Amino acid sequence: MKVFCLGAAGRISRESVMDLVQHSDFDTITIGDYNVEEAEKVAQWLDDDRVNVVKADVNDVEATAQLMRGYDVVMDGTQITLNGKSTECIAKAGCSGVNLNGFGEENQWNEMFKAAGKVCVPGFGMTPGVTQMMAMHLSNQLDTVEEVYVSHGAFRPFAFSKSITETTTYEYDPELKSRVVFEDGEFIQVPPFARPREVKLPQPYGDTVQYIIPHSETITLSQALKDKGVRLIEVRGTWPKQNMTLVRGLYDYGILRNPEIQVGNQKVGLMTLIGDYLVNSEEGKKTELYGYSLHVEVAGIKDGVKKRGIIYHTHPASDGSVKDWEGLRAYTKNVGIPLSIAAQLLAQGKVKSSGILIPENAFEPEIIFKELKKRDIFMHEEWWDM
């Protein structure tokens, strides 16, 4: 089997490739990236004969699709703004694929995947991705579902890469229409920092205040849980305290709107300048606590009794006590590993449908949890009567 790892020179999806090296039976693992120099460094770091590198630029759709042809699956680690084009490349190559983000630009290629008998799953990292698996695991134990609260704490620097900076500013863009909650059958748009809710995460993270974010779980879970009568779905997130303080200030002063300012002889976006500064600053690349913490809460009825369940996850510490989990890698491994698991399941033919599939319709939660456990990522579940 062959896997094409698009954008795997990046800090997150290189961890996906490392997981492929450690846990998969692919014969060929190709890193396709615009930054060939960095991709070669990743290949050297992986030190596996199955790994090779090619230059791939998704802006050249036909050329990139040609590179992908003949591969069983494409593991797409490119950033949000490229996912429309990257999915077009995968569809035209006649491959199955999975990406990290899942913000809807992929759906236009549904018929092309169906015609080829191939599958594309948008959005399978920790969140979106594993969060949907957690929500479905709880919901499948109920007769009806009333409320779903998806939360996560992403403990990483503001700007350890350009794509992460882009994600950070994207989620709190004041004009973003996709920042919605699902309530009584409708999607309701909300502003940044809407509906604060205190979420208790396991140590070392502790109590956090989280706000509504624009994530695909709101959309996909409303589809997957329609027959269970779901009434409310809210998706929240948070970053380290200093990150949230900075984003709040940028929002309050209108900077997140990226207003143009004159710099020398040209006009540039103010937020663009700040993002460029953060990517190249020590402050933008460091934080005190690293890692990821998912927390999903579901309320509903089982055998006439109102019940509430919580599921959360834990992973090895970032303090250097566990090899390969030190510092930032405690965050990047959490995001990258689920992408690798999904790519392996697709290549193994474990997903029988074709076309664009939401994660809830593609994978069984317990299979994902079993694979995560092999990587020392554990789920913890609690239930009580209401």
Coordinates of C-alpha atoms in Angstrom, one line a residue:
M1 CA 0.0 0.0 0.0
K2 CA 1.0 3.6 -0.7
V3 CA 0.3 6.8 1.2
F4 CA 0.9 10.4 0.0
C5 CA 1.4 12.7 2.9
L6 CA 0.6 16.2 1.7
G7 CA 2.0 19.1 3.6
A8 CA 4.0 16.8 5.9
A9 CA 6.9 19.1 6.3
G10 CA 4.7 20.9 8.8
R11 CA 5.1 20.6 12.6
I12 CA 1.8 18.7 13.1
S13 CA 1.6 16.4 10.1
R14 CA 5.2 15.3 10.4
E15 CA 3.9 13.6 13.6
S16 CA 1.3 11.9 11.5
V17 CA 4.0 10.5 9.2
M18 CA 6.1 9.4 12.3
D19 CA 3.0 7.4 13.4
L20 CA 2.7 5.8 10.0
V21 CA 6.4 4.8 10.2
Q22 CA 5.8 3.3 13.7
H23 CA 2.4 1.7 13.3
S24 CA 1.5 1.2 9.6
D25 CA 2.3 -1.4 7.0
F26 CA 2.5 1.0 4.1
D27 CA 5.2 0.0 1.6
T28 CA 5.6 3.6 0.3
I29 CA 5.3 6.8 2.4
T30 CA 5.7 9.9 0.2
I31 CA 6.0 13.3 1.7
G32 CA 4.6 15.9 -0.8
D33 CA 5.4 19.5 0.2
Y34 CA 6.1 22.9 -1.4
N35 CA 9.0 23.2 1.1
V36 CA 11.2 20.4 -0.2
E37 CA 14.2 21.4 2.0
E38 CA 12.1 21.1 5.2
A39 CA 10.5 17.9 3.8
E40 CA 14.0 16.3 3.3
K41 CA 14.8 17.2 6.9
V42 CA 11.7 15.4 8.1
A43 CA 12.6 12.4 6.0
Q44 CA 16.0 12.3 7.5
W45 CA 14.5 12.6 11.0
L46 CA 12.2 9.7 10.3
D47 CA 15.0 7.5 9.0
D48 CA 12.9 4.9 7.2
D49 CA 13.6 3.4 3.8
R50 CA 9.9 3.6 2.9
V51 CA 9.9 7.4 3.1
N52 CA 10.6 9.6 0.0
V53 CA 10.0 13.3 -0.8
V54 CA 8.5 15.1 -3.8
K55 CA 7.7 18.7 -4.4
A56 CA 3.9 19.4 -4.4
D57 CA 2.1 22.7 -4.8
V58 CA -1.6 22.4 -4.5
N59 CA -2.0 25.6 -6.4
D60 CA -1.0 23.6 -9.4
V61 CA -3.9 21.2 -9.2
E62 CA -3.2 19.0 -12.3
A63 CA 0.5 18.5 -11.5
T64 CA -0.2 17.6 -7.9
A65 CA -3.1 15.3 -8.8
Q66 CA -0.7 13.5 -11.2
L67 CA 1.8 13.1 -8.4
M68 CA -0.9 11.4 -6.2
R69 CA -2.2 9.0 -8.8
G70 CA -1.7 5.4 -7.9
Y71 CA -1.7 6.0 -4.1
D72 CA -4.2 4.2 -1.9
V73 CA -4.8 7.3 0.3
V74 CA -3.7 10.9 0.6
M75 CA -3.2 12.2 4.2
D76 CA -3.7 16.0 3.8
G77 CA -2.0 18.1 6.4
T78 CA -2.3 21.5 4.6
Q79 CA -3.8 24.5 6.3
I80 CA -7.4 25.6 6.3
T81 CA -7.3 28.0 3.4
L82 CA -5.8 25.3 1.1
N83 CA -8.3 22.5 1.8
G84 CA -10.5 23.4 -1.2
K85 CA -7.6 23.0 -3.6
S86 CA -6.0 20.1 -1.8
T87 CA -9.2 18.1 -1.9
E88 CA -9.6 18.9 -5.6
C89 CA -6.2 17.4 -6.1
I90 CA -7.1 14.3 -4.2
A91 CA -10.4 13.9 -6.1
K92 CA -8.8 14.4 -9.5
A93 CA -6.1 11.9 -8.6
G94 CA -8.7 9.2 -7.9
C95 CA -7.5 8.6 -4.3
S96 CA -9.2 8.4 -1.0
G97 CA -8.2 11.1 1.5
V98 CA -8.5 12.7 4.9
N99 CA -7.5 16.1 6.2
L100 CA -7.2 17.9 9.6
N101 CA -9.6 20.8 9.3
G102 CA -13.0 19.9 7.8
F103 CA -14.5 23.4 7.2
G104 CA -16.7 22.5 4.2
E105 CA -14.6 23.5 1.2
E106 CA -14.3 19.8 0.4
N107 CA -18.0 19.1 -0.2
Q108 CA -18.0 20.4 -3.8
W109 CA -15.9 17.4 -4.8
N110 CA -18.4 14.8 -3.4
E111 CA -19.6 13.5 -6.7
M112 CA -16.1 13.0 -8.1
F113 CA -15.2 10.9 -5.1
K114 CA -18.4 8.9 -5.5
A115 CA -17.8 8.3 -9.2
A116 CA -14.3 6.9 -8.4
G117 CA -15.6 4.8 -5.6
K118 CA -13.3 6.6 -3.2
V119 CA -13.8 8.2 0.3
C120 CA -12.8 11.6 1.6
V121 CA -13.2 12.4 5.4
P122 CA -12.7 16.1 6.1
G123 CA -11.6 17.0 9.6
F124 CA -9.9 14.2 11.5
G125 CA -7.4 15.4 14.0
M126 CA -8.2 15.8 17.7
T127 CA -10.8 18.4 17.1
P128 CA -12.6 18.0 14.8
G129 CA -12.2 14.3 14.6
V130 CA -11.7 12.5 17.9
T131 CA -14.3 14.9 19.5
Q132 CA -17.0 13.5 17.2
M133 CA -16.0 10.0 18.2
M134 CA -16.3 10.9 21.8
A135 CA -19.7 12.5 21.3
M136 CA -21.0 9.6 19.4
H137 CA -19.7 7.1 21.9
L138 CA -21.7 8.8 24.6
S139 CA -24.8 9.4 22.4
N140 CA -24.9 5.8 21.2
Q141 CA -25.6 4.8 24.9
L142 CA -28.8 6.9 25.0
D143 CA -32.2 6.5 23.5
T144 CA -32.5 10.3 22.9
V145 CA -30.0 13.1 23.0
E146 CA -30.9 16.6 24.2
E147 CA -27.6 18.5 24.6
V148 CA -24.0 18.1 23.4
Y149 CA -21.1 20.2 24.7
V150 CA -17.8 19.7 22.9
S151 CA -14.8 21.5 24.5
H152 CA -11.1 21.4 24.1
G153 CA -8.0 23.1 25.5
A154 CA -5.2 23.4 22.9
F155 CA -2.1 24.2 25.0
R156 CA 0.4 25.5 22.5
P157 CA 2.1 28.8 21.5
F158 CA 0.1 31.4 19.5
A159 CA 2.3 31.2 16.5
F160 CA 4.7 28.2 16.3
S161 CA 3.9 28.1 12.6
K162 CA 2.2 30.2 10.0
S163 CA -0.7 27.8 9.6
I164 CA -1.3 27.8 13.4
T165 CA -1.3 31.6 13.4
E166 CA -3.8 31.5 10.6
T167 CA -6.0 29.1 12.5
T168 CA -5.9 31.3 15.6
T169 CA -6.9 34.5 13.8
Y170 CA -9.5 32.6 11.7
E171 CA -11.4 31.3 14.7
Y172 CA -11.8 34.7 16.2
D173 CA -12.4 36.7 13.0
P174 CA -15.3 39.0 13.9
E175 CA -16.9 38.6 10.5
L176 CA -16.8 34.8 10.4
K177 CA -20.2 33.4 9.5
S178 CA -19.4 29.8 10.4
R179 CA -19.1 30.6 14.2
V180 CA -22.5 29.0 15.1
V181 CA -24.3 27.0 17.6
F182 CA -27.1 24.5 16.9
E183 CA -30.2 25.3 18.8
D184 CA -33.8 24.0 18.4
G185 CA -33.2 23.0 14.7
E186 CA -31.4 26.2 13.7
F187 CA -27.8 27.3 13.3
I188 CA -27.4 30.6 15.2
Q189 CA -24.4 32.8 14.4
V190 CA -22.6 34.2 17.5
P191 CA -19.7 36.7 17.9
P192 CA -16.2 35.9 19.2
F193 CA -16.1 35.2 23.0
A194 CA -19.8 34.2 23.0
R195 CA -21.4 32.0 25.7
P196 CA -18.5 31.6 28.2
R197 CA -18.7 28.3 30.1
E198 CA -16.4 26.9 32.7
V199 CA -15.0 23.5 31.8
K200 CA -13.0 21.4 34.2
L201 CA -10.1 19.7 32.4
P202 CA -7.9 17.1 34.0
Q203 CA -4.6 18.1 35.6
P204 CA -2.3 19.7 34.7
Y205 CA -4.8 21.9 32.9
G206 CA -7.6 22.4 35.5
D207 CA -10.5 24.8 35.3
T208 CA -10.8 26.8 32.1
V209 CA -13.3 29.3 30.7
Q210 CA -14.1 28.4 27.1
Y211 CA -16.0 30.2 24.3
I212 CA -17.9 29.2 21.2
I213 CA -15.6 28.5 18.2
P214 CA -16.2 27.8 14.5
H215 CA -15.7 24.1 14.3
S216 CA -17.3 21.5 12.1
E217 CA -18.5 19.3 15.0
T218 CA -21.5 21.7 15.3
I219 CA -22.6 20.8 11.7
T220 CA -21.6 17.1 11.6
L221 CA -23.1 16.2 15.0
S222 CA -26.4 17.9 14.1
Q223 CA -26.6 15.5 11.1
A224 CA -25.4 12.4 12.9
L225 CA -27.7 12.9 15.9
K226 CA -30.8 14.1 14.1
D227 CA -32.7 10.9 14.7
K228 CA -32.0 11.2 18.4
G229 CA -33.7 14.5 18.6
V230 CA -30.7 16.6 19.5
R231 CA -31.8 20.1 20.6
L232 CA -28.5 21.9 21.5
I233 CA -24.9 21.6 20.2
E234 CA -22.2 24.0 21.4
V235 CA -18.5 23.7 20.5
R236 CA -16.0 25.6 22.6
G237 CA -12.2 25.9 22.9
T238 CA -9.4 27.7 24.7
W239 CA -5.7 28.2 24.4
P240 CA -3.1 29.1 27.1
K241 CA -4.2 32.1 29.2
Q242 CA -1.6 34.4 27.6
N243 CA -2.9 33.5 24.2
M244 CA -6.5 34.2 25.1
T245 CA -5.5 37.5 26.7
L246 CA -3.8 38.6 23.5
V247 CA -6.7 37.5 21.2
R248 CA -9.2 39.3 23.5
G249 CA -7.1 42.5 23.2
L250 CA -6.8 42.2 19.4
Y251 CA -10.5 41.7 19.2
D252 CA -11.5 44.6 21.5
Y253 CA -9.3 47.0 19.5
G254 CA -10.6 45.8 16.1
I255 CA -7.3 44.4 15.0
L256 CA -8.7 41.0 14.2
R257 CA -10.6 42.6 11.4
N258 CA -7.2 43.0 9.8
P259 CA -7.6 46.7 8.8
E260 CA -5.2 48.0 6.2
I261 CA -2.5 50.5 7.3
Q262 CA 0.2 52.3 5.3
V263 CA 3.7 50.9 5.8
G264 CA 6.2 52.8 3.7
N265 CA 4.9 52.7 0.1
Q266 CA 2.4 49.9 0.5
K267 CA -0.8 49.0 2.4
V268 CA -0.8 45.9 4.5
G269 CA -3.2 44.3 7.0
L270 CA -2.4 45.1 10.6
M271 CA -3.2 41.6 11.8
T272 CA -1.0 40.2 9.0
L273 CA 1.9 42.3 10.4
I274 CA 1.2 41.1 13.9
G275 CA 1.0 37.5 12.8
D276 CA 4.3 37.8 11.0
Y277 CA 5.9 39.3 14.1
L278 CA 4.6 36.5 16.3
V279 CA 5.8 33.8 14.0
N280 CA 9.3 35.3 14.3
S281 CA 9.3 36.1 18.0
E282 CA 10.2 34.1 21.1
E283 CA 6.9 35.1 22.7
G284 CA 4.9 33.7 19.8
K285 CA 6.8 30.3 19.9
K286 CA 6.7 29.5 23.6
T287 CA 4.1 28.8 26.3
E288 CA 4.4 27.4 29.9
L289 CA 2.2 24.4 29.4
Y290 CA 2.0 22.1 26.4
G291 CA -0.6 19.5 25.4
Y292 CA -4.2 18.8 24.4
S293 CA -7.3 18.2 26.5
L294 CA -10.6 17.1 25.0
H295 CA -13.8 17.2 27.0
V296 CA -17.3 16.2 25.7
E297 CA -20.5 16.2 27.7
V298 CA -23.8 14.7 26.5
A299 CA -27.3 14.8 28.2
G300 CA -30.2 12.7 27.2
I301 CA -32.6 9.9 28.2
K302 CA -32.0 6.1 28.6
D303 CA -34.9 3.8 29.5
G304 CA -36.9 6.8 30.7
V305 CA -34.2 8.1 32.9
K306 CA -32.4 11.5 32.3
K307 CA -28.6 10.9 32.2
R308 CA -25.5 13.0 31.7
G309 CA -22.2 11.6 30.5
I310 CA -18.7 13.0 30.3
I311 CA -15.7 11.7 28.4
Y312 CA -12.3 13.3 28.4
H313 CA -8.8 12.2 27.3
T314 CA -5.3 12.2 28.8
H315 CA -1.9 11.7 27.3
P316 CA 1.8 11.5 28.4
A317 CA 3.2 14.6 30.1
S318 CA 5.1 17.3 28.3
D319 CA 7.8 17.6 31.0
G320 CA 10.3 15.4 29.3
S321 CA 9.6 12.3 31.4
V322 CA 8.2 10.4 28.4
K323 CA 10.3 10.2 25.2
D324 CA 8.9 12.0 22.2
W325 CA 6.2 13.8 24.2
E326 CA 8.4 16.6 25.5
G327 CA 7.4 20.3 25.0
L328 CA 5.5 21.2 21.9
R329 CA 5.4 17.6 20.7
A330 CA 2.8 16.9 23.4
Y331 CA 0.5 19.1 21.4
T332 CA 1.6 18.2 17.8
K333 CA 1.4 14.4 18.5
N334 CA -2.1 14.7 19.8
V335 CA -3.3 16.4 16.6
G336 CA -1.2 14.4 14.2
I337 CA -1.8 10.8 15.4
P338 CA -5.5 10.7 14.7
L339 CA -4.9 11.8 11.1
S340 CA -2.5 8.9 10.7
I341 CA -5.0 6.4 12.2
A342 CA -7.8 7.6 9.9
A343 CA -5.5 7.3 6.8
Q344 CA -4.6 3.8 7.8
L345 CA -8.2 2.8 8.2
L346 CA -9.1 4.3 4.8
A347 CA -6.2 2.4 3.1
Q348 CA -7.3 -0.8 4.8
G349 CA -10.8 -0.5 3.3
K350 CA -12.4 -0.3 6.7
V351 CA -14.7 2.5 5.4
K352 CA -17.2 0.9 3.0
S353 CA -19.1 4.0 1.7
S354 CA -17.9 6.5 -1.0
G355 CA -17.9 10.2 -1.4
I356 CA -17.4 12.9 1.2
L357 CA -18.2 11.4 4.7
I358 CA -18.4 13.2 8.0
P359 CA -16.3 11.4 10.7
E360 CA -19.4 10.2 12.5
N361 CA -20.4 8.2 9.4
A362 CA -16.9 7.0 8.5
F363 CA -15.4 5.5 11.7
E364 CA -16.5 3.5 14.8
P365 CA -15.5 5.4 18.0
E366 CA -14.3 2.3 19.8
I367 CA -11.9 1.4 17.0
I368 CA -10.4 4.9 17.1
F369 CA -10.1 4.7 20.9
K370 CA -8.4 1.3 20.7
E371 CA -5.8 2.7 18.3
L372 CA -5.3 5.8 20.4
K373 CA -4.7 3.6 23.5
K374 CA -1.8 1.9 21.6
R375 CA -0.2 5.4 21.5
D376 CA -0.8 6.1 25.2
I377 CA -3.8 8.4 24.6
F378 CA -6.6 7.3 26.9
M379 CA -10.3 8.0 27.2
H380 CA -12.0 8.4 30.6
E381 CA -15.8 8.2 31.0
E382 CA -18.3 9.1 33.7
W383 CA -22.1 8.9 33.9
W384 CA -24.7 10.0 36.4
D385 CA -28.5 10.3 36.7
M386 CA -30.0 13.8 36.5

